[in-house]
Coordinates of C-alpha atoms in Angstrom, one line a residue:
Chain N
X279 CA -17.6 30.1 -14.3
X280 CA -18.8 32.5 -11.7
X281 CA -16.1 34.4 -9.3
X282 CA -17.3 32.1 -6.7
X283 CA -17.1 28.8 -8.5
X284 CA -13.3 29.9 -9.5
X285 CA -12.6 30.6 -6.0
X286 CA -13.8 27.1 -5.5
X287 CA -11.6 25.5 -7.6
X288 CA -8.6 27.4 -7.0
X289 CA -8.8 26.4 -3.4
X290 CA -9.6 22.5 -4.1
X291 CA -6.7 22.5 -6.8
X292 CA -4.1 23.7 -3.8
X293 CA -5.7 21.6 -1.3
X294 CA -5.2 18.5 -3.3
X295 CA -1.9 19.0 -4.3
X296 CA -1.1 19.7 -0.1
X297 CA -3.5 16.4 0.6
X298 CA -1.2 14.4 -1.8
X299 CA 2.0 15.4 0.0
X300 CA 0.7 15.8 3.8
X301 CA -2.3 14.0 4.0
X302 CA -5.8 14.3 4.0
X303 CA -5.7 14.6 8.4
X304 CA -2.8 16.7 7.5
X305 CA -4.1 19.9 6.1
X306 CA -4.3 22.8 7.7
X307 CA -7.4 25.3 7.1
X308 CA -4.9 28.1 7.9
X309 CA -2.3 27.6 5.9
X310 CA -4.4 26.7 2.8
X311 CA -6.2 30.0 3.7
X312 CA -2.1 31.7 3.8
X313 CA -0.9 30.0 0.9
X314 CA -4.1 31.6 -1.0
X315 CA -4.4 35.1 0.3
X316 CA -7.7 34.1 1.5
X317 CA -9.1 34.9 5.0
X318 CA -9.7 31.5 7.1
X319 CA -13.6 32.4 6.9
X320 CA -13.4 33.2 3.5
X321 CA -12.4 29.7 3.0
X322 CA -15.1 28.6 5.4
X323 CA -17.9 29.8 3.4
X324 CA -16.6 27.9 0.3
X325 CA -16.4 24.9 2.5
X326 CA -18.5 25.0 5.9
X327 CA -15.9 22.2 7.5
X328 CA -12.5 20.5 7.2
X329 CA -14.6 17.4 6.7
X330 CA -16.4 19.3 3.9
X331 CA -13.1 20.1 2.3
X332 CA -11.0 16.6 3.0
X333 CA -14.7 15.0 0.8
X334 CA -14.9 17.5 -1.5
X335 CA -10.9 17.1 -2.5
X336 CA -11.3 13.3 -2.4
X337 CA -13.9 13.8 -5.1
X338 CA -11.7 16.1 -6.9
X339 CA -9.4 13.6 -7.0
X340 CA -12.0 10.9 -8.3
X341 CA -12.5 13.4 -11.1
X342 CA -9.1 13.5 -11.8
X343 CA -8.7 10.0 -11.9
X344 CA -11.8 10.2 -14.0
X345 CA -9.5 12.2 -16.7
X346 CA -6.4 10.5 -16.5
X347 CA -7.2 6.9 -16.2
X348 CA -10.6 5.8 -16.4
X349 CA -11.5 8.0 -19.9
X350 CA -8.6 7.1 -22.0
X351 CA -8.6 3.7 -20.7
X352 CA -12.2 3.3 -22.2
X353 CA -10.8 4.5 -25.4
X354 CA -9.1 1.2 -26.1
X355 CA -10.0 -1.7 -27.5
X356 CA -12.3 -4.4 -25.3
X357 CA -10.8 -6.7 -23.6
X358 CA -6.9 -7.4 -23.4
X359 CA -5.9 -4.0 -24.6
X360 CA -8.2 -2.2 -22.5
X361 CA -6.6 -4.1 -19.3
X362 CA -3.1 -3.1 -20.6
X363 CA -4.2 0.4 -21.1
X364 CA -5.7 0.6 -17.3
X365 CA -2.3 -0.3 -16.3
X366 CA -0.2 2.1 -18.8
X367 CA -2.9 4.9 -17.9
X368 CA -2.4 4.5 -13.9
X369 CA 1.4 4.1 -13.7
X370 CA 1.9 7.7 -15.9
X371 CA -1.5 9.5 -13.8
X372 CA 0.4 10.7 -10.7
X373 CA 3.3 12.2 -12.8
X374 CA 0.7 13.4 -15.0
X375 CA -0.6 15.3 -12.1
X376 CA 2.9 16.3 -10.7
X377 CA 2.5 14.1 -8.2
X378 CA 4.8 11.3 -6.9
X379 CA 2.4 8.9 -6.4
X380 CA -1.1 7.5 -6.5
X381 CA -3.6 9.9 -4.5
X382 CA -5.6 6.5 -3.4
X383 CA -3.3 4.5 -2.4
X384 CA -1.7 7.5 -0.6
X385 CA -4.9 8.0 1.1
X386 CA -6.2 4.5 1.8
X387 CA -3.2 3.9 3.7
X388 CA -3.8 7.2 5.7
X389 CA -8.0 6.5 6.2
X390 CA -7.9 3.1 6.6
X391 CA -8.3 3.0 10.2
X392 CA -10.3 6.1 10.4
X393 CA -14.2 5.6 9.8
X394 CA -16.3 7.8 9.0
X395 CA -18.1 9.4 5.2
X396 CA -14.4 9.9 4.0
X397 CA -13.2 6.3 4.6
X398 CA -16.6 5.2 3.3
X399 CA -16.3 7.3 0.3
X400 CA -12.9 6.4 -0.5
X401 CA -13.3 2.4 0.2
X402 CA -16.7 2.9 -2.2
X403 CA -14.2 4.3 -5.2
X404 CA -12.2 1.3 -5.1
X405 CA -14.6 -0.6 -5.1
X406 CA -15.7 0.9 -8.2
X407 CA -12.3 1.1 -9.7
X408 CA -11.8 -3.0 -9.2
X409 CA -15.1 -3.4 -10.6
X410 CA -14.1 -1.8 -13.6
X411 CA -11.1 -3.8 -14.0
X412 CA -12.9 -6.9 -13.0
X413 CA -15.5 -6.0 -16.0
X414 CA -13.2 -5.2 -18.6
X415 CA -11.4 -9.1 -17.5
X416 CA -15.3 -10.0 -17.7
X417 CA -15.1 -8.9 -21.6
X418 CA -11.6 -10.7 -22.3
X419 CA -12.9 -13.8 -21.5
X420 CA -16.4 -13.4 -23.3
X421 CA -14.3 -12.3 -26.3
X422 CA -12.4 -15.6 -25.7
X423 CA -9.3 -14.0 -25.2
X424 CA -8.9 -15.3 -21.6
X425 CA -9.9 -18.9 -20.2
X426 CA -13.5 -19.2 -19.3
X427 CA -12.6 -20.1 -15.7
X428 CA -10.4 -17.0 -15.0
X429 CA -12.1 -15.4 -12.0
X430 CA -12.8 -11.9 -13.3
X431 CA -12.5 -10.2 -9.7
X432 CA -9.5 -12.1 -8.8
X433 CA -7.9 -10.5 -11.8
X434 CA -9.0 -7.0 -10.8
X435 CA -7.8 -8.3 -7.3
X436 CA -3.8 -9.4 -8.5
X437 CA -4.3 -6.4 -10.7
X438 CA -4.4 -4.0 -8.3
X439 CA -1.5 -6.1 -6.2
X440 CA 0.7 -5.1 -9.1
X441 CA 0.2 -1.5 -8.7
X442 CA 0.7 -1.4 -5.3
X443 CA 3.9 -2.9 -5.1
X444 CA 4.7 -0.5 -8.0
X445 CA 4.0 2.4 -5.6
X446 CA 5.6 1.1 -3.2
X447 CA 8.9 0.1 -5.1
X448 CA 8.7 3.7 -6.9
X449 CA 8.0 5.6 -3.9
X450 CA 9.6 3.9 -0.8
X451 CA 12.6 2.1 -2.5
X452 CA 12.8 4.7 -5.2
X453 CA 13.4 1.4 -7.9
X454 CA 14.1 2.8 -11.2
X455 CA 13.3 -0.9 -12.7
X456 CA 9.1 -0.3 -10.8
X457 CA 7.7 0.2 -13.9
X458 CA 9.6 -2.9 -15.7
X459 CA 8.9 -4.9 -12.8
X460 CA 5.0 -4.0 -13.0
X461 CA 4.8 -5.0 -16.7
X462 CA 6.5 -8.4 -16.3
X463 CA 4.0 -9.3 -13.6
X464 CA 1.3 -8.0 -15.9
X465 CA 2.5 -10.4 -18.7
X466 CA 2.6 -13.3 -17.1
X467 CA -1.0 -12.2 -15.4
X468 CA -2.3 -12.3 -19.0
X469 CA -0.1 -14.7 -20.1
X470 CA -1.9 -17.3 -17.0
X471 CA -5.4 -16.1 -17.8
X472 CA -5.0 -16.7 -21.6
X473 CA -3.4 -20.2 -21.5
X474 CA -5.2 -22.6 -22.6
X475 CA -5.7 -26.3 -21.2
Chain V
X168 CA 16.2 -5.5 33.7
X169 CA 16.7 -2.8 35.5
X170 CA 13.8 -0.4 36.5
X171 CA 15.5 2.2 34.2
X172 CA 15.6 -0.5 31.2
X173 CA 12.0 -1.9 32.2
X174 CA 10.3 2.0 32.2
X175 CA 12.0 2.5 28.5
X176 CA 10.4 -0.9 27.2
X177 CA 7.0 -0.2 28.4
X178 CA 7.2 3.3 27.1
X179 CA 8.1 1.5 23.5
X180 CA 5.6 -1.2 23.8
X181 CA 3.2 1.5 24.4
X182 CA 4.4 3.7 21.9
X183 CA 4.6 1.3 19.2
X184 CA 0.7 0.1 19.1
X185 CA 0.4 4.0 19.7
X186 CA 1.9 4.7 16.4
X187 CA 0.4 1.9 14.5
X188 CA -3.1 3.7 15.1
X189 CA -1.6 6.9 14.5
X190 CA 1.1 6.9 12.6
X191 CA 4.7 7.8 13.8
X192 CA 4.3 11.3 13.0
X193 CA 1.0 11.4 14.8
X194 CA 2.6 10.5 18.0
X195 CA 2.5 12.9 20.9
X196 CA 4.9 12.9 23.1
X197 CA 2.4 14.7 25.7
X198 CA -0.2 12.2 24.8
X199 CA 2.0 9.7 25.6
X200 CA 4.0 10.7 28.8
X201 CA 0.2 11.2 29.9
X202 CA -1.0 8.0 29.3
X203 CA 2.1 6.4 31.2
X204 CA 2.1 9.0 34.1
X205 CA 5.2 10.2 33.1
X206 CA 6.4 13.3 33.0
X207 CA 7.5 14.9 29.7
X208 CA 10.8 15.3 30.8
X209 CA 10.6 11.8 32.4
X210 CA 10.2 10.5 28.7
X211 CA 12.5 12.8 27.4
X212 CA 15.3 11.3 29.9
X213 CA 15.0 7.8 27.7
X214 CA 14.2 9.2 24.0
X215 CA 15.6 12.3 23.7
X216 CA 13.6 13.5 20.8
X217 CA 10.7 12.8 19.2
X218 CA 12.9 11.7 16.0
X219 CA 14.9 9.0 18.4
X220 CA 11.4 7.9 19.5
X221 CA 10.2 7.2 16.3
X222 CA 13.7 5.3 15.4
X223 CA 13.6 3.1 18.2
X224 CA 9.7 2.2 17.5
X225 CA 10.9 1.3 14.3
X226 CA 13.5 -0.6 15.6
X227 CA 11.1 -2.1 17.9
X228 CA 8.6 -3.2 15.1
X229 CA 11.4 -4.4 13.2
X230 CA 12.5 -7.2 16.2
X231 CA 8.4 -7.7 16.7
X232 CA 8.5 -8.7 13.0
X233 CA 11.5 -11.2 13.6
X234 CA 9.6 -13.1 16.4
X235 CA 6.9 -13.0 14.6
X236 CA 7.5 -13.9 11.3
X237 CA 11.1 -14.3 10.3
X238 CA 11.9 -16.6 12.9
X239 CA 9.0 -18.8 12.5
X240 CA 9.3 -18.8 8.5
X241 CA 13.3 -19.6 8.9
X242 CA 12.2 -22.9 10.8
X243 CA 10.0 -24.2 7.7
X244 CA 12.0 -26.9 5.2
X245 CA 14.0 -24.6 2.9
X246 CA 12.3 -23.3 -0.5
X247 CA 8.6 -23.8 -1.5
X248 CA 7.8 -24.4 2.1
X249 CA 9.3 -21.4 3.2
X250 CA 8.0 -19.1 1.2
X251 CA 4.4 -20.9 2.5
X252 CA 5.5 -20.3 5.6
X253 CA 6.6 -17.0 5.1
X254 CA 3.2 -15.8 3.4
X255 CA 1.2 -17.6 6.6
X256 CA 3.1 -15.9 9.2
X257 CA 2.9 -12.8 7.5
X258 CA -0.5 -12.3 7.3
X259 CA -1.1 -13.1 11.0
X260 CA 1.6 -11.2 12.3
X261 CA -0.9 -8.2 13.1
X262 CA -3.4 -9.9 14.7
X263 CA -0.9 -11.5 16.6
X264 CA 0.8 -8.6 17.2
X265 CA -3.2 -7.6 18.6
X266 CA -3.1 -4.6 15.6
X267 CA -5.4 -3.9 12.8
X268 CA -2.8 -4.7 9.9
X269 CA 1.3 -4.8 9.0
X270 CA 2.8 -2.0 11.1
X271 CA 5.6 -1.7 8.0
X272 CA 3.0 -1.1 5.1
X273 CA 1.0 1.8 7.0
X274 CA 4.7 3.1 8.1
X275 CA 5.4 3.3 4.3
X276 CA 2.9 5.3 3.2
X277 CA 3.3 7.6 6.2
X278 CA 7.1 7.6 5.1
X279 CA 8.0 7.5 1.4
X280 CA 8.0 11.5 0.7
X281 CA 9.4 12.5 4.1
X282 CA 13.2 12.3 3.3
X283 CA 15.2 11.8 6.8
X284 CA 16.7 8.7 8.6
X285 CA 13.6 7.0 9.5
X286 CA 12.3 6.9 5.6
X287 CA 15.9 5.9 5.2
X288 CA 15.6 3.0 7.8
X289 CA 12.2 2.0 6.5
X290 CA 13.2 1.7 3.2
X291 CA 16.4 -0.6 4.6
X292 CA 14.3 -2.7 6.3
X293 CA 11.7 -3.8 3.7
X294 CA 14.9 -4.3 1.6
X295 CA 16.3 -6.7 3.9
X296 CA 12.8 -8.3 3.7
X297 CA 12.5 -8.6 -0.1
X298 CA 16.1 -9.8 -0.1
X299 CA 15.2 -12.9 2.7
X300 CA 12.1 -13.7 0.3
X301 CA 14.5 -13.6 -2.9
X302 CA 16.5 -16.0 -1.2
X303 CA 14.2 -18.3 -0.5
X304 CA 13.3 -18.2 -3.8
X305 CA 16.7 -19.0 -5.3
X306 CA 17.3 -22.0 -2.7
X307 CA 13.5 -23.1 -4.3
X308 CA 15.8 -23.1 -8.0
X309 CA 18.7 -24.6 -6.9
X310 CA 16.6 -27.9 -5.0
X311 CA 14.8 -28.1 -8.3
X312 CA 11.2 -27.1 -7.0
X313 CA 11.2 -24.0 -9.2
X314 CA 12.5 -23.6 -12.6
X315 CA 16.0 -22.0 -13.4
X316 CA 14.6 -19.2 -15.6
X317 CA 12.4 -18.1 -12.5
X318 CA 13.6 -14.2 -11.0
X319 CA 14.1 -14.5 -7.8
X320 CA 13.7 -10.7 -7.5
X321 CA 10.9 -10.7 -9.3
X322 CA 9.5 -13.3 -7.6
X323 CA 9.3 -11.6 -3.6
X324 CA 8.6 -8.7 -5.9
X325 CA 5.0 -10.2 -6.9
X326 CA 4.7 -11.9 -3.6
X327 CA 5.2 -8.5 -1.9
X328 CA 2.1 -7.5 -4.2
X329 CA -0.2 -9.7 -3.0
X330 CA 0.7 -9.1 0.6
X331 CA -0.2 -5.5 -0.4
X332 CA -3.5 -5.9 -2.5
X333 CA -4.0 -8.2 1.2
X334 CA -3.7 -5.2 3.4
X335 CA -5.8 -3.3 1.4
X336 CA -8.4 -5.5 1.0
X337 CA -8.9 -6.6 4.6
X338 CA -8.1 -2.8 6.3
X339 CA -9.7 -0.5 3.7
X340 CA -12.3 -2.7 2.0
X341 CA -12.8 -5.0 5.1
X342 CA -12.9 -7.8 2.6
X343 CA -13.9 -11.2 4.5
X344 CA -12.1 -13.3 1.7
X345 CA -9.0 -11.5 1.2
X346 CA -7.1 -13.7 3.0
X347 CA -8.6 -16.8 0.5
X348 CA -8.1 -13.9 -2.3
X349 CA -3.8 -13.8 -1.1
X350 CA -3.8 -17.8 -1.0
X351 CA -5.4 -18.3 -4.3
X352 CA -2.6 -15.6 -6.0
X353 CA 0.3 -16.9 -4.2
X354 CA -0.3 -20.7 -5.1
X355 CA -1.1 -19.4 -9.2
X356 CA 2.2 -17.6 -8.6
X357 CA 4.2 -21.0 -7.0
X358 CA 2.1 -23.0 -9.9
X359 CA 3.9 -20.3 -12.7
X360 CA 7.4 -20.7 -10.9
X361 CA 6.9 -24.8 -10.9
X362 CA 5.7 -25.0 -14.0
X363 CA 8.1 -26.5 -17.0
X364 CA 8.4 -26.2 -20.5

């Protein structure tokens, strides 16, 4: 890795961490630039905007996510495990970051109303990350493990219901029972899409 | 009224669907004494900081949300009816309200890491609301339409999820069938709760 390229990442690694506790819209060029002994154009030629920064931090996080949830989730067994492990694998990513919650969630809330690339590339890695849950439903049933008429993106869909609430609970009501509560609702998820007629 | 009552309610009004578009720490103070032809100090005379401005918004919100859709879901026939109602009135209350989604979900994830007396009020608030929907689940037990092993905490816990997944789908993903997406998970969550042995 170049001098440059480490520069690079040093500065993404700070500014995501700071995105994940102030926001995206709440960065500030000059104290990332403070916090790093770096001049605020020296920062500026690694990243020519704060638009260029807020993307290139979103897909930092993507790659993180990448790491800590999509990869070993894909390690599991097809079908029913591999949902279970997409759930186990997001509640423990944010801590596994040192974070206190889900970057996405964290930021949809923030970009929601906000369009533009960011908000588009955000709503578009969502989309892929139901899709992958809505696929790996789309293997349970072909495996016969769930009912042939569950509806694979509904699934994703209450899926993802489950881990918001468990952000929320964790984060706004501070519920030490978030992570119980999540996997009860995840077994009787599976426990409705396996039951047969 | 008086003139003195009538100028503070039409600074909150305005403040309010300020703040849902914003955020409550987004607010200006200068923005909005501007776009009321106040004066700063003519603002400051009714909300004496920026931190009592955002309480009483809160405040606000919170009796917006008990015209809205307390009061109209404590008027539906006790139990399975009221939590119908309950889910129905919820998920018009911003477009009734004339705002692009639930004023209290954005507020939470504006909130959760900023310690203070508005997180604290927050928090107290959506408490209060998964208490009301707990209830109403337990009077659904005790007339028989749900079963006695049912959790009524876990219960407005899951229905608090798909409200969620619902403001997530229709603000970030603009999803035209996430309100069909909400109804089809809440009735598979009454169907669980009916269901006997």
């Amino acid at each position: 890795m170049s001098k440059g390229e480490l520069t690079r990442q040093t500065i993404l690694e700070h500014a995501y961490t700071e995105a994940s506790r102030v926001g995206l819209g709440g960065l500030s060029i000059g104290q990332l630039a403070g916090a790093l002994e770096l001049s605020k154009s020296g920062l500026f030629a690694h990243f020519q905007s704060k638009e260029v920064l807020q993307l290139q931090i979103l897909e930092y996080a993507a790659s993180r996510f990448v790491e800590r949830v999509i990869r070993p989730t894909l390690q599991a067994p097809r079908g029913e495990a591999r949902l279970r492990a997409a759930l186990e694998n997001w509640l423990e990513w944010p801590s596994m970051e040192g974070l206190g919650g889900c970057f996405f969630v964290a930021a949809s809330a923030e970009l929601d109303d906000h369009p533009g690339p960011l908000r588009d590339r955000l709503a578009e890695l969502q989309r892929d990350w139901l899709d992958m849950l809505a696929n790996i439903t789309r293997t349970a049933i072909t495996e016969q493990q769930f009912r042939a008429d569950v509806d694979p993106e509904q699934f994703a869909h209450d899926m993802y219901g489950i881990m918001l609430v468990t952000h929320q609970y964790s984060r706004l009501l501070r519920d030490p029972m978030s992570y119980d509560r999540a996997r009860r609702s995840f077994d009787a998820l599976m426990s409705a899409a396996r039951r047969t007629h």
